[in-house]
mmCIF file with all atom_site columns, C-alpha atoms in Angstrom:
data_model
loop_
_atom_site.group_PDB
_atom_site.id
_atom_site.type_symbol
_atom_site.label_atom_id
_atom_site.label_alt_id
_atom_site.label_comp_id
_atom_site.label_asym_id
_atom_site.label_entity_id
_atom_site.label_seq_id
_atom_site.pdbx_PDB_ins_code
_atom_site.Cartn_x
_atom_site.Cartn_y
_atom_site.Cartn_z
_atom_site.occupancy
_atom_site.B_iso_or_equiv
_atom_site.pdbx_formal_charge
_atom_site.auth_seq_id
_atom_site.auth_comp_id
_atom_site.auth_asym_id
_atom_site.auth_atom_id
_atom_site.pdbx_PDB_model_num
ATOM 1   C CA . UNK O 1 1   ? -11.266 -36.079 14.015  1.00 62.00 ? 1   UNK O CA 1
ATOM 2   C CA . UNK O 1 2   ? -10.852 -35.418 17.720  1.00 65.00 ? 2   UNK O CA 1
ATOM 3   C CA . UNK O 1 3   ? -11.310 -32.103 19.474  1.00 67.00 ? 3   UNK O CA 1
ATOM 4   C CA . UNK O 1 4   ? -7.576  -31.752 20.155  1.00 64.00 ? 4   UNK O CA 1
ATOM 5   C CA . UNK O 1 5   ? -6.700  -32.462 16.527  1.00 64.00 ? 5   UNK O CA 1
ATOM 6   C CA . UNK O 1 6   ? -9.273  -29.951 15.241  1.00 65.00 ? 6   UNK O CA 1
ATOM 7   C CA . UNK O 1 7   ? -7.968  -27.363 17.669  1.00 67.00 ? 7   UNK O CA 1
ATOM 8   C CA . UNK O 1 8   ? -4.389  -27.972 16.527  1.00 74.00 ? 8   UNK O CA 1
ATOM 9   C CA . UNK O 1 9   ? -5.419  -27.802 12.866  1.00 83.00 ? 9   UNK O CA 1
ATOM 10  C CA . UNK O 1 10  ? -7.264  -24.522 13.492  1.00 79.00 ? 10  UNK O CA 1
ATOM 11  C CA . UNK O 1 11  ? -4.249  -23.034 15.300  1.00 83.00 ? 11  UNK O CA 1
ATOM 12  C CA . UNK O 1 12  ? -1.898  -24.139 12.535  1.00 86.00 ? 12  UNK O CA 1
ATOM 13  C CA . UNK O 1 13  ? -4.163  -22.541 9.934   1.00 83.00 ? 13  UNK O CA 1
ATOM 14  C CA . UNK O 1 14  ? -4.318  -19.305 11.943  1.00 83.00 ? 14  UNK O CA 1
ATOM 15  C CA . UNK O 1 15  ? -0.515  -19.268 12.161  1.00 85.00 ? 15  UNK O CA 1
ATOM 16  C CA . UNK O 1 16  ? -0.173  -19.841 8.401   1.00 88.00 ? 16  UNK O CA 1
ATOM 17  C CA . UNK O 1 17  ? -2.618  -17.003 7.675   1.00 85.00 ? 17  UNK O CA 1
ATOM 18  C CA . UNK O 1 18  ? -0.760  -14.765 10.128  1.00 88.00 ? 18  UNK O CA 1
ATOM 19  C CA . UNK O 1 19  ? 2.590   -15.591 8.503   1.00 89.00 ? 19  UNK O CA 1
ATOM 20  C CA . UNK O 1 20  ? 1.208   -14.884 5.027   1.00 90.00 ? 20  UNK O CA 1
ATOM 21  C CA . UNK O 1 21  ? -0.318  -11.619 6.189   1.00 90.00 ? 21  UNK O CA 1
ATOM 22  C CA . UNK O 1 22  ? 2.967   -10.490 7.712   1.00 92.00 ? 22  UNK O CA 1
ATOM 23  C CA . UNK O 1 23  ? 4.820   -11.378 4.494   1.00 91.00 ? 23  UNK O CA 1
ATOM 24  C CA . UNK O 1 24  ? 2.365   -9.249  2.490   1.00 91.00 ? 24  UNK O CA 1
ATOM 25  C CA . UNK O 1 25  ? 2.707   -6.395  4.969   1.00 93.00 ? 25  UNK O CA 1
ATOM 26  C CA . UNK O 1 26  ? 6.496   -6.610  4.579   1.00 92.00 ? 26  UNK O CA 1
ATOM 27  C CA . UNK O 1 27  ? 6.179   -6.455  0.786   1.00 92.00 ? 27  UNK O CA 1
ATOM 28  C CA . UNK O 1 28  ? 3.714   -3.546  1.026   1.00 92.00 ? 28  UNK O CA 1
ATOM 29  C CA . UNK O 1 29  ? 6.047   -1.593  3.267   1.00 93.00 ? 29  UNK O CA 1
ATOM 30  C CA . UNK O 1 30  ? 8.943   -2.159  0.858   1.00 92.00 ? 30  UNK O CA 1
ATOM 31  C CA . UNK O 1 31  ? 6.822   -0.788  -2.014  1.00 91.00 ? 31  UNK O CA 1
ATOM 32  C CA . UNK O 1 32  ? 5.802   2.268   0.018   1.00 93.00 ? 32  UNK O CA 1
ATOM 33  C CA . UNK O 1 33  ? 9.457   2.980   0.844   1.00 94.00 ? 33  UNK O CA 1
ATOM 34  C CA . UNK O 1 34  ? 10.526  2.509   -2.783  1.00 91.00 ? 34  UNK O CA 1
ATOM 35  C CA . UNK O 1 35  ? 7.857   4.944   -3.984  1.00 92.00 ? 35  UNK O CA 1
ATOM 36  C CA . UNK O 1 36  ? 8.719   7.435   -1.209  1.00 94.00 ? 36  UNK O CA 1
ATOM 37  C CA . UNK O 1 37  ? 12.384  7.302   -2.238  1.00 94.00 ? 37  UNK O CA 1
ATOM 38  C CA . UNK O 1 38  ? 11.505  8.012   -5.877  1.00 92.00 ? 38  UNK O CA 1
ATOM 39  C CA . UNK O 1 39  ? 9.167   10.815  -4.819  1.00 95.00 ? 39  UNK O CA 1
ATOM 40  C CA . UNK O 1 40  ? 11.931  12.376  -2.702  1.00 95.00 ? 40  UNK O CA 1
ATOM 41  C CA . UNK O 1 41  ? 14.346  12.207  -5.635  1.00 94.00 ? 41  UNK O CA 1
ATOM 42  C CA . UNK O 1 42  ? 11.758  13.893  -7.841  1.00 94.00 ? 42  UNK O CA 1
ATOM 43  C CA . UNK O 1 43  ? 11.281  16.729  -5.340  1.00 94.00 ? 43  UNK O CA 1
ATOM 44  C CA . UNK O 1 44  ? 15.062  17.233  -5.019  1.00 94.00 ? 44  UNK O CA 1
ATOM 45  C CA . UNK O 1 45  ? 15.888  17.049  -8.725  1.00 92.00 ? 45  UNK O CA 1
ATOM 46  C CA . UNK O 1 46  ? 12.676  17.629  -10.655 1.00 91.00 ? 46  UNK O CA 1
ATOM 47  C CA . UNK O 1 47  ? 13.299  14.311  -12.391 1.00 90.00 ? 47  UNK O CA 1
ATOM 48  C CA . UNK O 1 48  ? 11.340  11.177  -11.641 1.00 86.00 ? 48  UNK O CA 1
ATOM 49  C CA . UNK O 1 49  ? 13.878  8.344   -11.305 1.00 86.00 ? 49  UNK O CA 1
ATOM 50  C CA . UNK O 1 50  ? 13.455  5.555   -13.788 1.00 81.00 ? 50  UNK O CA 1
ATOM 51  C CA . UNK O 1 51  ? 13.617  2.035   -12.545 1.00 67.00 ? 51  UNK O CA 1
ATOM 52  C CA . UNK O 1 52  ? 16.096  -0.246  -14.219 1.00 55.00 ? 52  UNK O CA 1
ATOM 53  C CA . UNK O 1 53  ? 13.301  -2.527  -15.304 1.00 55.00 ? 53  UNK O CA 1
ATOM 54  C CA . UNK O 1 54  ? 9.822   -0.958  -15.037 1.00 50.00 ? 54  UNK O CA 1
ATOM 55  C CA . UNK O 1 55  ? 8.222   -4.210  -16.204 1.00 51.00 ? 55  UNK O CA 1
ATOM 56  C CA . UNK O 1 56  ? 9.696   -6.041  -13.221 1.00 50.00 ? 56  UNK O CA 1
ATOM 57  C CA . UNK O 1 57  ? 8.510   -3.328  -10.837 1.00 58.00 ? 57  UNK O CA 1
ATOM 58  C CA . UNK O 1 58  ? 4.990   -3.514  -12.249 1.00 55.00 ? 58  UNK O CA 1
ATOM 59  C CA . UNK O 1 59  ? 5.094   -7.297  -11.945 1.00 55.00 ? 59  UNK O CA 1
ATOM 60  C CA . UNK O 1 60  ? 6.148   -6.928  -8.284  1.00 71.00 ? 60  UNK O CA 1
ATOM 61  C CA . UNK O 1 61  ? 3.262   -4.607  -7.447  1.00 78.00 ? 61  UNK O CA 1
ATOM 62  C CA . UNK O 1 62  ? 0.379   -6.636  -8.862  1.00 83.00 ? 62  UNK O CA 1
ATOM 63  C CA . UNK O 1 63  ? 0.753   -9.742  -6.657  1.00 87.00 ? 63  UNK O CA 1
ATOM 64  C CA . UNK O 1 64  ? 1.318   -7.598  -3.565  1.00 87.00 ? 64  UNK O CA 1
ATOM 65  C CA . UNK O 1 65  ? -1.905  -5.710  -4.222  1.00 87.00 ? 65  UNK O CA 1
ATOM 66  C CA . UNK O 1 66  ? -3.809  -8.955  -4.764  1.00 90.00 ? 66  UNK O CA 1
ATOM 67  C CA . UNK O 1 67  ? -2.451  -10.460 -1.541  1.00 91.00 ? 67  UNK O CA 1
ATOM 68  C CA . UNK O 1 68  ? -3.216  -7.270  0.353   1.00 91.00 ? 68  UNK O CA 1
ATOM 69  C CA . UNK O 1 69  ? -6.836  -7.562  -0.758  1.00 92.00 ? 69  UNK O CA 1
ATOM 70  C CA . UNK O 1 70  ? -6.930  -11.078 0.679   1.00 91.00 ? 70  UNK O CA 1
ATOM 71  C CA . UNK O 1 71  ? -5.172  -10.430 3.986   1.00 90.00 ? 71  UNK O CA 1
ATOM 72  C CA . UNK O 1 72  ? -5.678  -6.722  4.717   1.00 89.00 ? 72  UNK O CA 1
ATOM 73  C CA . UNK O 1 73  ? -8.518  -5.317  6.788   1.00 89.00 ? 73  UNK O CA 1
ATOM 74  C CA . UNK O 1 74  ? -11.101 -3.042  5.196   1.00 92.00 ? 74  UNK O CA 1
ATOM 75  C CA . UNK O 1 75  ? -9.525  -0.078  6.997   1.00 94.00 ? 75  UNK O CA 1
ATOM 76  C CA . UNK O 1 76  ? -6.056  -0.947  5.662   1.00 93.00 ? 76  UNK O CA 1
ATOM 77  C CA . UNK O 1 77  ? -7.389  -1.399  2.124   1.00 92.00 ? 77  UNK O CA 1
ATOM 78  C CA . UNK O 1 78  ? -9.066  2.021   2.282   1.00 94.00 ? 78  UNK O CA 1
ATOM 79  C CA . UNK O 1 79  ? -5.795  3.596   3.459   1.00 95.00 ? 79  UNK O CA 1
ATOM 80  C CA . UNK O 1 80  ? -3.943  1.779   0.693   1.00 93.00 ? 80  UNK O CA 1
ATOM 81  C CA . UNK O 1 81  ? -6.364  3.142   -1.905  1.00 93.00 ? 81  UNK O CA 1
ATOM 82  C CA . UNK O 1 82  ? -5.779  6.682   -0.592  1.00 95.00 ? 82  UNK O CA 1
ATOM 83  C CA . UNK O 1 83  ? -2.029  6.111   -0.840  1.00 94.00 ? 83  UNK O CA 1
ATOM 84  C CA . UNK O 1 84  ? -2.283  5.147   -4.493  1.00 91.00 ? 84  UNK O CA 1
ATOM 85  C CA . UNK O 1 85  ? -4.766  7.941   -5.284  1.00 94.00 ? 85  UNK O CA 1
ATOM 86  C CA . UNK O 1 86  ? -2.297  10.432  -3.808  1.00 96.00 ? 86  UNK O CA 1
ATOM 87  C CA . UNK O 1 87  ? 0.554   8.842   -5.772  1.00 94.00 ? 87  UNK O CA 1
ATOM 88  C CA . UNK O 1 88  ? -1.371  9.135   -9.034  1.00 93.00 ? 88  UNK O CA 1
ATOM 89  C CA . UNK O 1 89  ? -2.145  12.762  -8.190  1.00 96.00 ? 89  UNK O CA 1
ATOM 90  C CA . UNK O 1 90  ? 1.475   13.846  -7.660  1.00 95.00 ? 90  UNK O CA 1
ATOM 91  C CA . UNK O 1 91  ? 2.726   11.857  -10.663 1.00 94.00 ? 91  UNK O CA 1
ATOM 92  C CA . UNK O 1 92  ? 0.089   13.459  -12.900 1.00 95.00 ? 92  UNK O CA 1
ATOM 93  C CA . UNK O 1 93  ? 0.930   16.908  -11.510 1.00 96.00 ? 93  UNK O CA 1
ATOM 94  C CA . UNK O 1 94  ? 4.633   16.245  -12.101 1.00 94.00 ? 94  UNK O CA 1
ATOM 95  C CA . UNK O 1 95  ? 3.905   15.213  -15.707 1.00 93.00 ? 95  UNK O CA 1
ATOM 96  C CA . UNK O 1 96  ? 1.963   18.422  -16.337 1.00 94.00 ? 96  UNK O CA 1
ATOM 97  C CA . UNK O 1 97  ? 4.725   20.497  -14.712 1.00 94.00 ? 97  UNK O CA 1
ATOM 98  C CA . UNK O 1 98  ? 7.461   18.708  -16.677 1.00 91.00 ? 98  UNK O CA 1
ATOM 99  C CA . UNK O 1 99  ? 5.759   19.209  -20.055 1.00 91.00 ? 99  UNK O CA 1
ATOM 100 C CA . UNK O 1 100 ? 4.672   22.826  -19.682 1.00 86.00 ? 100 UNK O CA 1
ATOM 101 C CA . UNK O 1 101 ? 5.271   24.582  -22.974 1.00 73.00 ? 101 UNK O CA 1
ATOM 102 C CA . UNK O 1 102 ? 5.687   28.290  -22.346 1.00 72.00 ? 102 UNK O CA 1
ATOM 103 C CA . UNK O 1 103 ? 8.773   28.066  -20.170 1.00 72.00 ? 103 UNK O CA 1
ATOM 104 C CA . UNK O 1 104 ? 11.388  25.735  -18.844 1.00 71.00 ? 104 UNK O CA 1
ATOM 105 C CA . UNK O 1 105 ? 9.978   24.048  -15.765 1.00 72.00 ? 105 UNK O CA 1
ATOM 106 C CA . UNK O 1 106 ? 11.489  25.379  -12.552 1.00 81.00 ? 106 UNK O CA 1
ATOM 107 C CA . UNK O 1 107 ? 11.221  23.921  -9.095  1.00 87.00 ? 107 UNK O CA 1
ATOM 108 C CA . UNK O 1 108 ? 9.991   27.089  -7.478  1.00 89.00 ? 108 UNK O CA 1
ATOM 109 C CA . UNK O 1 109 ? 7.111   28.289  -5.345  1.00 88.00 ? 109 UNK O CA 1
ATOM 110 C CA . UNK O 1 110 ? 6.620   30.914  -8.069  1.00 89.00 ? 110 UNK O CA 1
ATOM 111 C CA . UNK O 1 111 ? 5.667   28.212  -10.565 1.00 91.00 ? 111 UNK O CA 1
ATOM 112 C CA . UNK O 1 112 ? 2.004   27.383  -9.875  1.00 93.00 ? 112 UNK O CA 1
ATOM 113 C CA . UNK O 1 113 ? 2.413   23.974  -11.518 1.00 93.00 ? 113 UNK O CA 1
ATOM 114 C CA . UNK O 1 114 ? 5.307   23.099  -9.192  1.00 95.00 ? 114 UNK O CA 1
ATOM 115 C CA . UNK O 1 115 ? 3.197   24.209  -6.225  1.00 96.00 ? 115 UNK O CA 1
ATOM 116 C CA . UNK O 1 116 ? 0.567   21.678  -7.306  1.00 97.00 ? 116 UNK O CA 1
ATOM 117 C CA . UNK O 1 117 ? 3.279   18.998  -7.457  1.00 97.00 ? 117 UNK O CA 1
ATOM 118 C CA . UNK O 1 118 ? 4.479   19.788  -3.927  1.00 97.00 ? 118 UNK O CA 1
ATOM 119 C CA . UNK O 1 119 ? 0.906   19.818  -2.597  1.00 98.00 ? 119 UNK O CA 1
ATOM 120 C CA . UNK O 1 120 ? 0.410   16.385  -4.132  1.00 98.00 ? 120 UNK O CA 1
ATOM 121 C CA . UNK O 1 121 ? 3.645   15.205  -2.530  1.00 98.00 ? 121 UNK O CA 1
ATOM 122 C CA . UNK O 1 122 ? 2.460   16.392  0.896   1.00 98.00 ? 122 UNK O CA 1
ATOM 123 C CA . UNK O 1 123 ? -0.831  14.525  0.445   1.00 98.00 ? 123 UNK O CA 1
ATOM 124 C CA . UNK O 1 124 ? 1.048   11.400  -0.618  1.00 98.00 ? 124 UNK O CA 1
ATOM 125 C CA . UNK O 1 125 ? 3.370   11.587  2.386   1.00 98.00 ? 125 UNK O CA 1
ATOM 126 C CA . UNK O 1 126 ? 0.376   11.890  4.715   1.00 98.00 ? 126 UNK O CA 1
ATOM 127 C CA . UNK O 1 127 ? -1.439  8.996   3.002   1.00 98.00 ? 127 UNK O CA 1
ATOM 128 C CA . UNK O 1 128 ? 1.716   6.865   3.245   1.00 97.00 ? 128 UNK O CA 1
ATOM 129 C CA . UNK O 1 129 ? 2.100   7.736   6.923   1.00 98.00 ? 129 UNK O CA 1
ATOM 130 C CA . UNK O 1 130 ? -1.496  6.711   7.638   1.00 97.00 ? 130 UNK O CA 1
ATOM 131 C CA . UNK O 1 131 ? -1.128  3.455   5.680   1.00 97.00 ? 131 UNK O CA 1
ATOM 132 C CA . UNK O 1 132 ? 2.082   2.556   7.523   1.00 96.00 ? 132 UNK O CA 1
ATOM 133 C CA . UNK O 1 133 ? 0.455   3.396   10.885  1.00 96.00 ? 133 UNK O CA 1
ATOM 134 C CA . UNK O 1 134 ? -2.439  1.048   10.162  1.00 95.00 ? 134 UNK O CA 1
ATOM 135 C CA . UNK O 1 135 ? -0.156  -1.643  8.805   1.00 93.00 ? 135 UNK O CA 1
ATOM 136 C CA . UNK O 1 136 ? 1.989   -1.521  11.936  1.00 93.00 ? 136 UNK O CA 1
ATOM 137 C CA . UNK O 1 137 ? -1.080  -1.585  14.191  1.00 92.00 ? 137 UNK O CA 1
ATOM 138 C CA . UNK O 1 138 ? -2.394  -4.678  12.429  1.00 90.00 ? 138 UNK O CA 1
ATOM 139 C CA . UNK O 1 139 ? 1.012   -6.342  12.586  1.00 87.00 ? 139 UNK O CA 1
ATOM 140 C CA . UNK O 1 140 ? 1.056   -5.759  16.339  1.00 88.00 ? 140 UNK O CA 1
ATOM 141 C CA . UNK O 1 141 ? -2.553  -6.889  16.784  1.00 80.00 ? 141 UNK O CA 1
ATOM 142 C CA . UNK O 1 142 ? -3.420  -9.611  19.213  1.00 58.00 ? 142 UNK O CA 1
ATOM 143 C CA . UNK O 1 143 ? -3.382  -12.493 17.052  1.00 56.00 ? 143 UNK O CA 1
ATOM 144 C CA . UNK O 1 144 ? -2.684  -14.998 14.493  1.00 50.00 ? 144 UNK O CA 1
ATOM 145 C CA . UNK O 1 145 ? -5.374  -14.805 11.869  1.00 44.00 ? 145 UNK O CA 1
ATOM 146 C CA . UNK O 1 146 ? -7.945  -12.776 13.790  1.00 49.00 ? 146 UNK O CA 1
ATOM 147 C CA . UNK O 1 147 ? -9.040  -9.474  12.279  1.00 47.00 ? 147 UNK O CA 1
ATOM 148 C CA . UNK O 1 148 ? -12.140 -7.432  12.844  1.00 47.00 ? 148 UNK O CA 1
ATOM 149 C CA . UNK O 1 149 ? -13.967 -5.969  9.908   1.00 46.00 ? 149 UNK O CA 1
ATOM 150 C CA . UNK O 1 150 ? -12.873 -8.734  7.542   1.00 46.00 ? 150 UNK O CA 1
ATOM 151 C CA . UNK O 1 151 ? -15.282 -11.215 6.064   1.00 45.00 ? 151 UNK O CA 1
ATOM 152 C CA . UNK O 1 152 ? -14.363 -14.802 5.296   1.00 42.00 ? 152 UNK O CA 1
ATOM 153 C CA . UNK O 1 153 ? -16.224 -17.265 3.116   1.00 40.00 ? 153 UNK O CA 1
ATOM 154 C CA . UNK O 1 154 ? -16.640 -20.614 4.803   1.00 39.00 ? 154 UNK O CA 1
ATOM 155 C CA . UNK O 1 155 ? -15.196 -23.774 3.253   1.00 39.00 ? 155 UNK O CA 1
ATOM 156 C CA . UNK O 1 156 ? -18.523 -24.917 1.816   1.00 42.00 ? 156 UNK O CA 1
ATOM 157 C CA . UNK O 1 157 ? -18.956 -21.680 -0.091  1.00 42.00 ? 157 UNK O CA 1
ATOM 158 C CA . UNK O 1 158 ? -21.823 -20.697 2.185   1.00 41.00 ? 158 UNK O CA 1
ATOM 159 C CA . UNK O 1 159 ? -22.526 -17.316 3.702   1.00 43.00 ? 159 UNK O CA 1
ATOM 160 C CA . UNK O 1 160 ? -19.727 -15.225 5.108   1.00 45.00 ? 160 UNK O CA 1
ATOM 161 C CA . UNK O 1 161 ? -19.111 -14.434 8.727   1.00 40.00 ? 161 UNK O CA 1
ATOM 162 C CA . UNK O 1 162 ? -17.169 -11.687 10.451  1.00 44.00 ? 162 UNK O CA 1
ATOM 163 C CA . UNK O 1 163 ? -13.757 -12.634 11.775  1.00 42.00 ? 163 UNK O CA 1
ATOM 164 C CA . UNK O 1 164 ? -13.561 -12.526 15.529  1.00 35.00 ? 164 UNK O CA 1
#
């Protein structure tokens, strides 16, 4: 294989990786917006919207998370983890608020359980904002397939090297 052909093959591979990464970033952003919409509805109404088909939603999330692990930088993955930790926190707080026994749940700053829900929502909004910032920065990065802080395994299964 000639030098020009190898160079072309390498560039084509970098473009394919870049295209796949951007597709995953698109899917990730859609999920973040969907969750933010549901969270906003919950804050406005006190009711967590139910998806028409929760099984389909769950099935949508799993491949996106797997692809994000392949194509996302370490920094983006850490931000993603914080986003989902914050989501779990506000959903758990909402569940506790919704099932309180002594009184009807009220969306009020006087209800300490609702205050915990709104604090969780603020944390989730901040985590989402940070994740989206990083995602946008990576999408605007200099180039097709080149990320710092990501380790690739070479084709022979040998030791990894840092991406340039």
